[in-house]
Short mmCIF file of C-alpha atoms in Angstrom, two decimals:
data_model
loop_
_atom_site.label_atom_id
_atom_site.label_comp_id
_atom_site.label_asym_id
_atom_site.label_seq_id
_atom_site.Cartn_x
_atom_site.Cartn_y
_atom_site.Cartn_z
CA MET A 1 -38.45 -10.21 35.68
CA GLU A 2 -37.40 -6.70 34.70
CA ASN A 3 -36.37 -8.00 31.27
CA LEU A 4 -39.95 -9.00 30.42
CA ARG A 5 -41.13 -5.45 31.11
CA LEU A 6 -38.59 -4.06 28.67
CA ILE A 7 -39.63 -6.56 26.00
CA LYS A 8 -43.32 -5.78 26.51
CA PHE A 9 -42.52 -2.09 26.15
CA LEU A 10 -41.01 -2.85 22.74
CA ASP A 11 -44.16 -4.70 21.70
CA VAL A 12 -45.85 -1.30 21.39
CA PHE A 13 -43.59 -0.57 18.39
CA GLN A 14 -44.01 -3.97 16.72
CA ARG A 15 -45.75 -2.61 13.63
CA PHE A 16 -43.06 0.06 13.19
CA PHE A 17 -40.30 -2.57 13.17
CA GLU A 18 -42.27 -4.76 10.76
CA TRP A 19 -42.77 -1.73 8.48
CA LEU A 20 -38.97 -1.41 8.39
CA GLY A 21 -38.73 -4.98 7.13
CA ILE A 22 -37.50 -6.47 10.41
CA ASP A 23 -38.55 -9.89 11.67
CA TYR A 24 -39.90 -8.60 14.98
CA ALA A 25 -40.56 -12.03 16.51
CA MET A 26 -36.95 -13.07 15.92
CA MET A 27 -35.58 -9.71 17.10
CA ARG A 28 -37.67 -10.06 20.26
CA LYS A 29 -36.14 -13.47 21.03
CA ILE A 30 -32.60 -12.18 20.41
CA LEU A 31 -33.18 -9.21 22.70
CA ALA A 32 -34.59 -11.46 25.43
CA VAL A 33 -31.38 -13.50 25.40
CA LYS A 34 -29.19 -10.38 25.35
CA LEU A 35 -31.02 -8.83 28.29
CA THR A 36 -30.71 -12.06 30.25
CA MET A 37 -26.96 -12.14 29.62
CA ASP A 38 -26.72 -8.52 30.77
CA ALA A 39 -27.82 -9.68 34.21
CA ARG A 40 -24.41 -11.30 34.60
CA ARG A 41 -22.41 -8.15 33.96
CA ALA A 42 -22.31 -5.24 36.42
CA PRO A 43 -22.21 -1.74 34.96
CA VAL A 44 -19.48 0.65 36.05
CA VAL A 45 -21.83 2.71 38.20
CA LEU A 46 -22.79 -0.36 40.27
CA ASN A 47 -19.34 -1.88 40.65
CA GLY A 48 -19.58 -1.66 44.41
CA THR A 49 -22.91 -3.38 44.93
CA ARG A 50 -22.47 -6.91 43.71
CA ASN A 51 -21.70 -10.03 45.69
CA LYS A 52 -21.70 -13.73 45.03
CA LYS A 53 -24.82 -14.47 47.06
CA ARG A 54 -27.03 -12.01 45.20
CA LYS A 55 -29.51 -13.70 42.90
CA GLU A 56 -29.23 -13.11 39.17
CA SER A 57 -30.87 -9.87 38.04
CA ASN A 58 -30.21 -7.08 35.61
CA LEU A 59 -27.79 -4.91 37.54
CA PHE A 60 -28.10 -2.04 35.08
CA LEU A 61 -31.77 -1.68 35.96
CA LYS A 62 -30.86 -1.70 39.65
CA SER A 63 -28.37 1.09 39.01
CA LEU A 64 -31.03 3.46 37.65
CA TRP A 65 -31.89 4.72 41.14
CA LEU A 66 -28.35 6.06 41.40
CA TYR A 67 -28.76 7.96 38.14
CA ALA A 68 -32.08 9.33 39.37
CA LEU A 69 -30.39 10.46 42.59
CA THR A 70 -27.71 12.19 40.52
CA GLY A 71 -30.47 13.83 38.51
CA LEU A 72 -31.79 15.54 41.64
CA PHE A 73 -28.67 17.71 41.65
CA LEU A 74 -29.71 19.07 38.25
CA VAL A 75 -33.02 20.42 39.55
CA PRO A 76 -31.56 23.69 40.98
CA ILE A 77 -30.09 24.44 37.54
CA VAL A 78 -33.54 24.16 35.97
CA LEU A 79 -35.09 26.40 38.64
CA MET A 80 -32.36 29.07 38.81
CA GLY A 81 -34.05 31.46 36.36
CA HIS A 82 -35.02 31.85 32.73
CA ASN A 83 -31.64 31.95 31.00
CA PHE A 84 -32.59 28.84 29.07
CA LEU A 85 -29.50 28.69 26.87
CA PHE A 86 -27.14 28.64 29.84
CA GLN A 87 -29.27 26.44 32.10
CA MET A 88 -30.14 23.81 29.51
CA SER A 89 -26.59 23.78 28.12
CA LEU A 90 -25.41 22.74 31.58
CA ILE A 91 -28.20 20.16 31.86
CA PHE A 92 -27.52 18.61 28.46
CA GLY A 93 -23.77 18.82 29.03
CA ILE A 94 -24.00 16.80 32.24
CA ILE A 95 -26.45 14.31 30.75
CA MET A 96 -24.33 13.86 27.64
CA PHE A 97 -21.23 13.36 29.80
CA MET A 98 -22.94 10.62 31.82
CA VAL A 99 -24.44 8.94 28.75
CA MET A 100 -21.18 9.03 26.79
CA MET A 101 -19.17 7.64 29.70
CA SER A 102 -21.68 4.82 30.13
CA MET A 103 -21.64 4.22 26.39
CA ILE A 104 -17.86 3.87 26.40
CA ALA A 105 -17.57 1.83 29.60
CA ASP A 106 -20.65 -0.40 29.41
CA PHE A 107 -22.01 -0.59 25.88
CA SER A 108 -19.04 -0.44 23.52
CA SER A 109 -18.78 -4.19 23.97
CA VAL A 110 -22.34 -4.48 22.64
CA LEU A 111 -21.58 -2.47 19.51
CA LEU A 112 -18.37 -4.43 18.94
CA ASP A 113 -19.80 -7.85 19.79
CA THR A 114 -18.61 -10.51 17.34
CA ARG A 115 -20.56 -13.37 18.86
CA ASP A 116 -23.69 -12.53 16.87
CA LYS A 117 -22.13 -13.67 13.64
CA SER A 118 -20.50 -16.82 14.96
CA ILE A 119 -23.71 -17.97 16.64
CA LEU A 120 -26.66 -16.39 14.84
CA TYR A 121 -25.42 -16.08 11.27
CA THR A 122 -25.45 -19.87 11.02
CA LYS A 123 -29.21 -19.69 11.52
CA PRO A 124 -31.83 -18.54 8.98
CA ILE A 125 -31.95 -15.01 10.37
CA ASP A 126 -32.00 -11.86 8.27
CA PRO A 127 -28.82 -9.76 8.92
CA LYS A 128 -31.03 -6.69 9.04
CA THR A 129 -32.82 -8.18 12.03
CA LEU A 130 -29.51 -8.81 13.78
CA GLN A 131 -28.40 -5.23 13.22
CA ALA A 132 -31.73 -3.94 14.51
CA ALA A 133 -31.45 -6.09 17.64
CA LYS A 134 -28.00 -4.70 18.40
CA ALA A 135 -29.08 -1.08 17.89
CA VAL A 136 -32.28 -1.47 19.91
CA HIS A 137 -30.36 -3.23 22.68
CA VAL A 138 -28.02 -0.27 23.16
CA CYS A 139 -30.65 2.45 22.68
CA LEU A 140 -33.04 0.78 25.09
CA TYR A 141 -30.53 0.94 27.93
CA LEU A 142 -29.37 4.45 27.11
CA LEU A 143 -32.96 5.70 27.08
CA LEU A 144 -33.52 4.12 30.50
CA LEU A 145 -30.34 5.72 31.80
CA THR A 146 -31.20 9.11 30.32
CA GLY A 147 -34.78 8.91 31.54
CA SER A 148 -33.68 8.19 35.10
CA LEU A 149 -31.08 10.95 35.02
CA ALA A 150 -33.40 13.53 33.44
CA ALA A 151 -36.67 12.67 35.21
CA PRO A 152 -36.21 15.12 38.14
CA SER A 153 -35.28 17.91 35.71
CA ALA A 154 -38.28 17.11 33.52
CA VAL A 155 -40.68 17.39 36.46
CA ALA A 156 -39.04 20.58 37.72
CA GLY A 157 -39.10 22.12 34.24
CA LEU A 158 -42.75 21.21 33.78
CA LEU A 159 -43.69 22.99 37.01
CA HIS A 160 -41.36 25.93 36.40
CA SER A 161 -41.78 26.60 32.67
CA GLY A 162 -44.94 24.78 31.65
CA PRO A 163 -45.85 21.88 29.34
CA LEU A 164 -43.81 23.24 26.42
CA PHE A 165 -40.64 22.52 28.40
CA LEU A 166 -41.56 18.85 28.62
CA LEU A 167 -42.57 18.69 24.95
CA LEU A 168 -39.13 19.99 24.00
CA PHE A 169 -37.12 18.10 26.61
CA LEU A 170 -38.25 14.55 25.83
CA PRO A 171 -37.57 14.56 22.05
CA GLU A 172 -34.22 16.27 22.63
CA LEU A 173 -33.19 13.50 25.02
CA VAL A 174 -34.04 10.88 22.41
CA LEU A 175 -32.04 12.74 19.76
CA LEU A 176 -29.12 13.06 22.18
CA ASP A 177 -29.06 9.30 22.83
CA LEU A 178 -29.31 8.44 19.15
CA PHE A 179 -26.54 10.91 18.36
CA VAL A 180 -24.24 9.40 21.01
CA VAL A 181 -24.80 5.85 19.75
CA THR A 182 -24.35 6.66 16.07
CA ILE A 183 -21.30 8.90 16.50
CA THR A 184 -19.61 6.30 18.70
CA ALA A 185 -20.36 3.59 16.15
CA LEU A 186 -19.04 5.71 13.27
CA ILE A 187 -15.82 6.41 15.17
CA TYR A 188 -15.36 2.68 15.71
CA LEU A 189 -16.10 2.04 12.03
CA LEU A 190 -13.37 4.51 11.04
CA ILE A 191 -10.89 2.66 13.26
CA LEU A 192 -11.98 -0.72 11.89
CA LYS A 193 -11.19 0.47 8.38
CA PHE A 194 -7.50 1.02 9.11
CA PHE A 195 -6.49 -1.56 11.74
CA ASP A 196 -6.90 -5.25 12.43
CA GLY A 197 -5.92 -7.97 14.90
CA GLU A 198 -4.48 -7.16 18.29
CA ARG A 199 -3.41 -3.69 17.18
CA LEU A 200 -7.07 -2.92 16.42
CA LYS A 201 -8.04 -3.82 19.99
CA ASP A 202 -5.30 -1.57 21.36
CA VAL A 203 -6.34 1.34 19.13
CA ILE A 204 -9.99 0.98 20.16
CA ASN A 205 -8.91 1.02 23.79
CA TYR A 206 -6.92 4.22 23.33
CA VAL A 207 -9.74 5.86 21.39
CA GLN A 208 -12.09 5.08 24.28
CA ILE A 209 -9.60 6.74 26.62
CA ILE A 210 -9.31 9.78 24.35
CA LEU A 211 -13.10 10.04 24.11
CA SER A 212 -13.37 10.04 27.91
CA PHE A 213 -10.69 12.70 28.10
CA SER A 214 -12.31 14.79 25.34
CA ILE A 215 -15.69 14.80 27.06
CA ALA A 216 -14.20 16.53 30.11
CA ILE A 217 -12.42 19.09 27.94
CA GLY A 218 -15.59 19.70 25.92
CA TYR A 219 -17.56 20.42 29.06
CA GLN A 220 -15.00 23.03 30.07
CA LEU A 221 -15.33 24.66 26.64
CA LEU A 222 -19.09 24.70 27.10
CA VAL A 223 -18.84 26.57 30.40
CA ARG A 224 -16.43 29.07 28.88
CA ALA A 225 -18.92 29.98 26.17
CA PHE A 226 -20.61 32.09 28.85
CA ASP A 227 -19.34 35.02 30.92
CA LEU A 228 -20.61 36.20 34.29
CA ALA A 229 -21.10 39.98 34.30
CA GLY A 230 -22.45 41.07 37.66
CA MET A 231 -25.67 39.10 38.16
CA HIS A 232 -26.07 38.38 34.44
CA ILE A 233 -24.77 35.49 32.36
CA ILE A 234 -23.78 36.58 28.86
CA PHE A 235 -23.37 34.30 25.86
CA HIS A 236 -20.65 35.21 23.36
CA PRO A 237 -21.26 33.31 20.09
CA ALA A 238 -18.26 31.95 18.20
CA TRP A 239 -17.77 29.55 15.29
CA TRP A 240 -16.19 26.83 17.43
CA GLN A 241 -19.35 26.55 19.55
CA LEU A 242 -20.99 24.73 16.64
CA PHE A 243 -18.91 21.70 17.70
CA ILE A 244 -20.46 21.62 21.20
CA PRO A 245 -23.62 19.43 21.01
CA PRO A 246 -25.22 20.61 24.30
CA LEU A 247 -25.59 24.07 22.74
CA TRP A 248 -27.59 22.56 19.88
CA PHE A 249 -30.15 20.99 22.16
CA SER A 250 -30.41 23.94 24.56
CA SER A 251 -31.00 26.45 21.74
CA PHE A 252 -34.56 25.16 21.25
CA PHE A 253 -35.39 26.28 24.78
CA ALA A 254 -33.80 29.70 24.25
CA TRP A 255 -35.79 30.09 21.03
CA LEU A 256 -39.23 28.70 21.89
CA LEU A 257 -39.32 29.41 25.63
CA GLY A 258 -36.99 32.39 25.89
CA GLY A 259 -38.03 34.11 22.66
CA ASP A 260 -34.45 34.46 21.38
CA LYS A 261 -34.58 34.43 17.57
CA SER A 262 -31.01 35.53 16.91
CA PRO A 263 -29.27 33.88 13.92
CA GLN A 264 -26.85 31.86 16.05
CA ILE A 265 -29.70 30.40 18.11
CA LEU A 266 -31.57 29.39 14.97
CA VAL A 267 -28.41 27.81 13.52
CA PHE A 268 -27.77 25.85 16.73
CA SER A 269 -31.42 24.75 16.81
CA ALA A 270 -31.23 23.51 13.23
CA ALA A 271 -28.02 21.64 14.05
CA GLY A 272 -29.79 19.97 16.98
CA ILE A 273 -32.18 18.28 14.55
CA VAL A 274 -30.24 17.96 11.32
CA LEU A 275 -26.94 16.59 12.66
CA PRO A 276 -28.38 13.78 14.85
CA LEU A 277 -30.71 12.69 12.02
CA LEU A 278 -27.85 12.92 9.53
CA SER A 279 -25.66 10.77 11.77
CA ILE A 280 -28.45 8.18 11.99
CA LEU A 281 -28.81 8.17 8.20
CA ILE A 282 -25.06 7.74 7.71
CA TYR A 283 -24.95 4.92 10.27
CA SER A 284 -27.87 3.11 8.63
CA LYS A 285 -26.03 3.26 5.30
CA CYS A 286 -22.76 2.08 6.86
CA SER A 287 -24.20 -0.59 9.17
CA PRO A 288 -23.58 -3.50 6.75
CA ALA A 289 -19.94 -2.41 6.43
CA PHE A 290 -19.75 -2.04 10.22
CA GLU A 291 -21.07 -5.57 10.77
CA ALA A 292 -18.51 -6.93 8.32
CA ALA A 293 -15.65 -4.90 9.78
CA ILE A 294 -16.11 -5.99 13.39
CA GLN A 295 -15.12 -9.50 12.35
CA LYS A 296 -11.55 -8.17 12.46
CA LEU A 297 -11.86 -8.27 16.24
CA SER A 298 -12.03 -12.06 16.04
CA SER A 299 -8.66 -12.28 14.29
CA TYR A 300 -5.35 -12.45 16.09
CA GLY A 301 -3.17 -11.17 13.29
CA GLY A 302 -1.46 -7.83 13.09
CA LYS A 303 1.67 -6.57 14.69
CA THR A 304 1.42 -5.42 18.24
CA GLY A 305 4.95 -4.16 18.58
CA PRO A 306 7.72 -5.39 20.82
CA HIS A 307 6.96 -5.70 24.52
CA SER A 308 10.31 -6.80 25.85
CA GLY A 309 10.03 -4.40 28.79
CA LYS A 310 13.73 -3.50 28.86
CA THR A 311 12.93 0.03 30.04
CA ASP A 312 10.73 -1.33 32.82
CA ARG A 313 13.47 -3.70 33.95
CA LEU A 314 15.97 -0.85 34.02
CA LEU A 315 13.60 1.34 36.04
CA GLY A 316 13.00 -1.55 38.41
CA GLN A 317 16.73 -1.93 39.00
CA ILE A 318 17.03 1.79 39.73
CA PHE A 319 14.10 2.18 42.11
CA CYS A 320 13.87 -1.30 43.69
CA SER A 321 16.62 -2.59 45.96
CA ARG A 322 15.70 -6.30 46.02
CA ARG A 323 15.37 -8.76 43.15
CA GLU A 324 11.87 -9.85 44.17
CA GLU A 325 10.65 -6.26 44.26
CA GLN A 326 12.14 -5.67 40.79
CA VAL A 327 10.19 -8.65 39.44
CA PHE A 328 6.87 -7.32 40.74
CA PHE A 329 7.71 -3.81 39.56
CA HIS A 330 8.18 -5.23 36.06
CA PHE A 331 5.01 -7.32 36.33
CA ALA A 332 2.91 -4.35 37.47
CA ALA A 333 4.36 -2.07 34.79
CA LEU A 334 3.50 -4.57 32.04
CA THR A 335 0.01 -5.13 33.44
CA MET A 336 -0.74 -1.41 33.58
CA LYS A 337 0.48 -1.08 29.99
CA ASN A 338 -1.29 -4.10 28.47
CA ASP A 339 -4.46 -4.68 30.51
CA ARG A 340 -7.14 -2.97 28.39
CA PRO A 341 -9.93 -2.79 31.01
CA PHE A 342 -7.44 -1.34 33.49
CA LYS A 343 -6.28 1.29 31.02
CA LEU A 344 -9.87 2.21 30.15
CA LYS A 345 -10.64 2.95 33.79
CA VAL A 346 -7.35 4.44 34.98
CA TYR A 347 -5.82 6.33 32.06
CA PRO A 348 -8.68 8.87 31.81
CA MET A 349 -8.11 9.70 35.49
CA VAL A 350 -4.45 10.29 34.73
CA GLY A 351 -5.46 12.58 31.89
CA PHE A 352 -7.87 14.50 34.11
CA SER A 353 -5.12 15.04 36.69
CA LEU A 354 -3.06 16.60 33.92
CA ILE A 355 -5.70 19.14 32.93
CA PHE A 356 -7.20 20.01 36.34
CA PRO A 357 -4.43 22.46 37.35
CA PHE A 358 -4.75 24.28 34.02
CA ILE A 359 -8.53 24.49 34.34
CA PHE A 360 -8.14 26.34 37.64
CA ILE A 361 -5.41 28.57 36.19
CA PHE A 362 -7.61 29.55 33.24
CA THR A 363 -10.46 30.24 35.64
CA SER A 364 -8.27 32.48 37.81
CA LEU A 365 -7.20 34.46 34.72
CA GLN A 366 -10.75 35.76 34.47
CA ASP A 367 -10.16 37.78 37.65
CA GLN A 368 -6.48 38.72 37.30
CA SER A 369 -3.86 39.54 34.69
CA TRP A 370 -1.10 37.22 33.48
CA ALA A 371 1.51 39.24 35.40
CA GLN A 372 -0.50 38.92 38.61
CA LEU A 373 -0.83 35.18 38.02
CA GLN A 374 2.94 34.75 37.67
CA THR A 375 3.63 36.52 40.96
CA GLY A 376 0.83 34.81 42.86
CA LYS A 377 0.35 31.41 44.46
CA SER A 378 -1.55 29.72 41.66
CA TYR A 379 1.08 26.98 41.49
CA PHE A 380 -0.71 25.42 44.46
CA PHE A 381 -3.26 24.27 41.89
CA LEU A 382 -0.76 21.46 41.28
CA TYR A 383 -2.26 19.74 44.29
CA PHE A 384 -5.37 19.09 42.22
CA SER A 385 -3.30 16.69 40.12
CA LEU A 386 -3.05 14.52 43.24
CA ILE A 387 -6.79 13.89 43.49
CA MET A 388 -6.54 11.04 40.99
CA ILE A 389 -4.22 9.07 43.27
CA PRO A 390 -6.86 7.46 45.56
CA THR A 391 -9.02 6.31 42.65
CA ALA A 392 -6.09 5.09 40.57
CA VAL A 393 -4.52 3.29 43.54
CA SER A 394 -7.83 1.57 44.29
CA MET A 395 -7.81 0.21 40.73
CA LEU A 396 -4.50 -1.57 41.35
CA LYS A 397 -6.50 -4.41 42.90
CA PHE A 398 -8.37 -5.12 39.68
CA SER A 399 -7.59 -6.57 36.29
CA GLY A 400 -9.31 -7.90 33.23
CA SER A 401 -7.12 -11.01 33.66
CA TYR A 402 -7.71 -11.40 37.39
CA LYS A 403 -8.09 -15.18 37.12
CA GLY A 404 -4.34 -15.41 36.67
CA ALA A 405 -3.81 -14.23 40.25
CA TRP A 406 -3.38 -17.86 41.33
CA ILE A 407 0.28 -17.41 40.40
CA PHE A 408 0.80 -15.42 43.60
CA GLY A 409 -0.07 -18.50 45.63
CA THR A 410 2.22 -20.86 43.75
CA ALA A 411 5.29 -18.66 43.20
CA PRO A 412 8.17 -19.08 45.70
CA ILE A 413 7.87 -15.61 47.22
CA LYS A 414 10.07 -15.04 50.27
CA HIS A 415 8.98 -11.49 51.05
CA PRO A 416 5.28 -10.92 50.16
CA ALA A 417 5.60 -7.23 51.05
CA PHE A 418 7.60 -6.72 47.85
CA ILE A 419 4.47 -7.59 45.85
CA TYR A 420 2.76 -4.45 47.15
CA SER A 421 5.75 -2.13 47.22
CA GLY A 422 6.82 -3.12 43.69
CA THR A 423 3.31 -2.52 42.38
CA LEU A 424 2.99 0.88 44.02
CA LYS A 425 6.43 1.96 42.80
CA ALA A 426 5.42 0.95 39.28
CA PHE A 427 2.31 3.12 39.60
CA ILE A 428 4.32 6.11 40.81
CA ILE A 429 7.05 5.79 38.18
CA LYS A 430 4.90 4.79 35.20
CA LEU A 431 1.74 6.86 35.76
CA LEU A 432 2.23 9.55 38.39
CA LEU A 433 5.76 10.72 37.55
CA PRO A 434 5.21 11.35 33.79
CA VAL A 435 2.18 13.52 34.52
CA TYR A 436 4.03 15.43 37.20
CA LEU A 437 7.07 15.99 34.97
CA VAL A 438 4.87 17.55 32.28
CA LEU A 439 3.22 19.79 34.86
CA THR A 440 6.61 20.71 36.32
CA VAL A 441 7.96 21.88 32.96
CA VAL A 442 4.88 24.00 32.24
CA PHE A 443 4.69 25.51 35.73
CA LEU A 444 8.41 26.33 35.72
CA ALA A 445 7.85 28.15 32.43
CA ILE A 446 5.01 30.14 34.01
CA PHE A 447 6.30 30.80 37.53
CA LYS A 448 10.06 30.48 36.92
CA TRP A 449 12.60 28.75 39.19
CA MET A 450 11.36 30.42 42.36
CA ILE A 451 8.81 27.60 42.79
CA LEU A 452 11.36 24.76 42.52
CA PRO A 453 11.26 23.93 46.27
CA ASP A 454 7.45 23.93 46.10
CA LEU A 455 7.53 21.48 43.19
CA VAL A 456 9.87 19.17 45.12
CA VAL A 457 7.64 19.33 48.19
CA ILE A 458 4.50 18.53 46.18
CA PHE A 459 6.05 15.47 44.53
CA ILE A 460 7.43 14.06 47.78
CA THR A 461 4.02 14.69 49.35
CA ALA A 462 2.43 12.80 46.44
CA CYS A 463 4.66 9.78 47.09
CA LEU A 464 3.81 9.74 50.81
CA TYR A 465 0.13 10.29 50.01
CA SER A 466 0.22 7.32 47.59
CA VAL A 467 1.55 4.99 50.30
CA PHE A 468 -1.16 6.09 52.71
CA CYS A 469 -3.89 5.67 50.07
CA TYR A 470 -2.63 2.22 49.13
CA LYS A 471 -2.65 1.03 52.74
CA VAL A 472 -6.10 2.43 53.52
CA ILE A 473 -7.85 1.34 50.32
CA ASN A 474 -6.09 -1.86 49.26
CA GLY A 475 -4.72 -3.22 52.52
CA GLU A 476 -3.44 -6.77 52.00
CA THR A 477 -5.38 -7.37 48.78
CA LEU A 478 -3.09 -8.78 46.11
CA PRO A 479 -2.62 -6.50 43.09
CA PHE A 480 -4.59 -7.27 39.90
CA SER A 481 -6.35 -10.17 41.64
CA ARG A 482 -9.98 -9.09 41.44
CA SER A 483 -12.56 -8.55 38.75
CA PHE A 484 -13.74 -5.01 38.09
CA GLU A 485 -17.22 -6.26 39.01
CA THR A 486 -16.23 -6.92 42.64
CA VAL A 487 -15.28 -3.53 44.00
CA GLN A 488 -15.84 -3.55 47.75
CA GLU A 489 -18.78 -1.71 49.20
CA GLY A 490 -17.73 1.48 50.96
CA GLY A 491 -14.65 1.89 48.81
CA ASN A 492 -16.13 4.91 47.09
CA MET A 493 -16.55 6.74 50.40
CA GLN A 494 -12.96 5.94 51.38
CA THR A 495 -11.78 7.31 48.07
CA LEU A 496 -13.76 10.54 48.44
CA LEU A 497 -12.41 11.13 51.95
CA LEU A 498 -8.85 10.57 50.78
CA MET A 499 -9.38 12.94 47.86
CA ALA A 500 -10.56 15.58 50.33
CA ALA A 501 -7.30 15.09 52.28
CA VAL A 502 -5.45 16.87 49.45
CA VAL A 503 -6.82 20.20 50.70
CA PRO A 504 -5.19 20.11 54.18
CA LEU A 505 -1.95 18.89 52.59
CA ALA A 506 -1.94 21.98 50.37
CA GLY A 507 -2.86 24.14 53.37
CA LEU A 508 0.05 22.79 55.43
CA HIS A 509 2.43 23.44 52.54
CA ALA A 510 1.17 27.02 52.17
CA MET A 511 1.41 27.67 55.91
CA ILE A 512 5.03 26.44 56.12
CA GLY A 513 5.92 28.49 53.05
CA ALA A 514 4.45 31.61 54.67
CA LEU A 515 5.96 31.08 58.14
CA LEU A 516 9.38 29.84 56.98
CA PRO A 517 10.14 31.46 53.62
CA GLY A 518 13.31 30.52 51.79
CA SER A 519 15.06 27.48 53.25
CA GLY A 520 12.01 26.49 55.29
CA LEU A 521 10.52 24.59 52.35
CA TRP A 522 13.72 22.62 51.80
CA PHE A 523 13.66 21.66 55.48
CA TYR A 524 10.02 20.58 55.06
CA ALA A 525 11.07 18.51 52.03
CA LEU A 526 13.66 16.70 54.17
CA ILE A 527 11.00 15.93 56.78
CA LEU A 528 8.75 14.54 54.03
CA LEU A 529 11.63 12.41 52.74
CA ALA A 530 12.13 10.97 56.19
CA GLY A 531 8.40 10.36 56.41
CA ASN A 532 8.50 8.51 53.09
CA PHE A 533 11.40 6.35 54.26
CA PHE A 534 9.55 5.44 57.45
CA ALA A 535 6.20 4.89 55.69
CA TRP A 536 7.59 2.56 53.02
CA ARG A 537 9.38 0.52 55.70
CA LYS A 538 6.38 0.43 58.02
CA VAL A 539 3.60 -0.20 55.49
CA PHE A 540 5.51 -2.72 53.37
#
């Protein structure tokens, strides 16, 4: 068993744990049980590779090959030259993104697990041992993930820059993992201090979504710390860069391998050691309070706010013609609002679709002035907000409460097609439309009213595109009827192909706008409306 190998690896550090005052034999038994239980839960990265006939095994360990394959794409960055600050900032940025996303999606439940107290605290076990087991459990998996992801880069760096690269790279990876775990735990502790009951669970869910969103924004800030001047990449130091962790870890390479001893590099290098160790020290001091605070997750008190859904019912009456369709519109809207696992996986995508157009606009401003931007065609970047549709639509099949899907088989449903159409309309109205309205207001402020027909065309295209994506990806699968651990094999490829279809849609729009300026776009919008009418009737 793979679990035994992990436990035997820990045996090497037995004396270290005993020196810390931890009952290693008991911690070893607790970890063995935890690792066995992990075999029954698929990580996000392997959602598409599990089936009922597969024998029990630790699916996280089986997912490491995928991380190693992803790590191969980092090798060219390591080999591209000797601008160590830029290269290693990208490497650590990507690794930190992957580790943080896995931490949020897969291991937050480990940090916030309340079962330890209800089961193990009734036994003669030292609380310090329980805390150590929880921390080691998370760190063990993150180190495996990071090692698989960084292994190709480590080998390439060893061959390209010598043994010193490896001697720097490995400790930095350990510090990165420890920093991610401790910072995440401290953020959760801060939340636990101020909330309780069901509201606490909602707040934690939204914080996880915000963290996912912030990681993407932080990576964009990292890239913008550098400028491309001809064939040279120039770093412009600024105070705000101290809040970008990948720069801390990459500064060691710029200093010790690149010979850069500038003050900002030395400050970043010091931060790369001091801040992770400081976060570990703070967490160790706060861990008893953290263990006590997570008991709030076991309570059901606290106000969660009214969920009458009057607005959803009103929207259903406006956009759905039949009573049955209105019912499923309301059901889907409530599910998307209250299902925490669904929100954790879908809401970050919605947030990304909101920022993607602006990322491309900011990038284009590096090559043109603001006046040139306003008179150009940069509003076509709005099509990049559509790339979240295939992934989000594919998630409409899944729910954290999927076992309740039996209701579809017992309810007196006369027209089953309304189940699907009501769900898709709820997605468009509740998730897609708010994002697009925000983008519309901002783009109208930038490009003025001359782009109004383009905005109308893009939204109608998005509606038609959503119907097509729903039919191709979901087919006749009932909404919210599957576990997130049972994503169909091949679904990822379908999603990628549908995301690529956004490009020809934008190209067709641009071609019609160039060949038929003026009223031509309004005529195209009418054609798209007719296409929507036909598609909704035909598909549903």
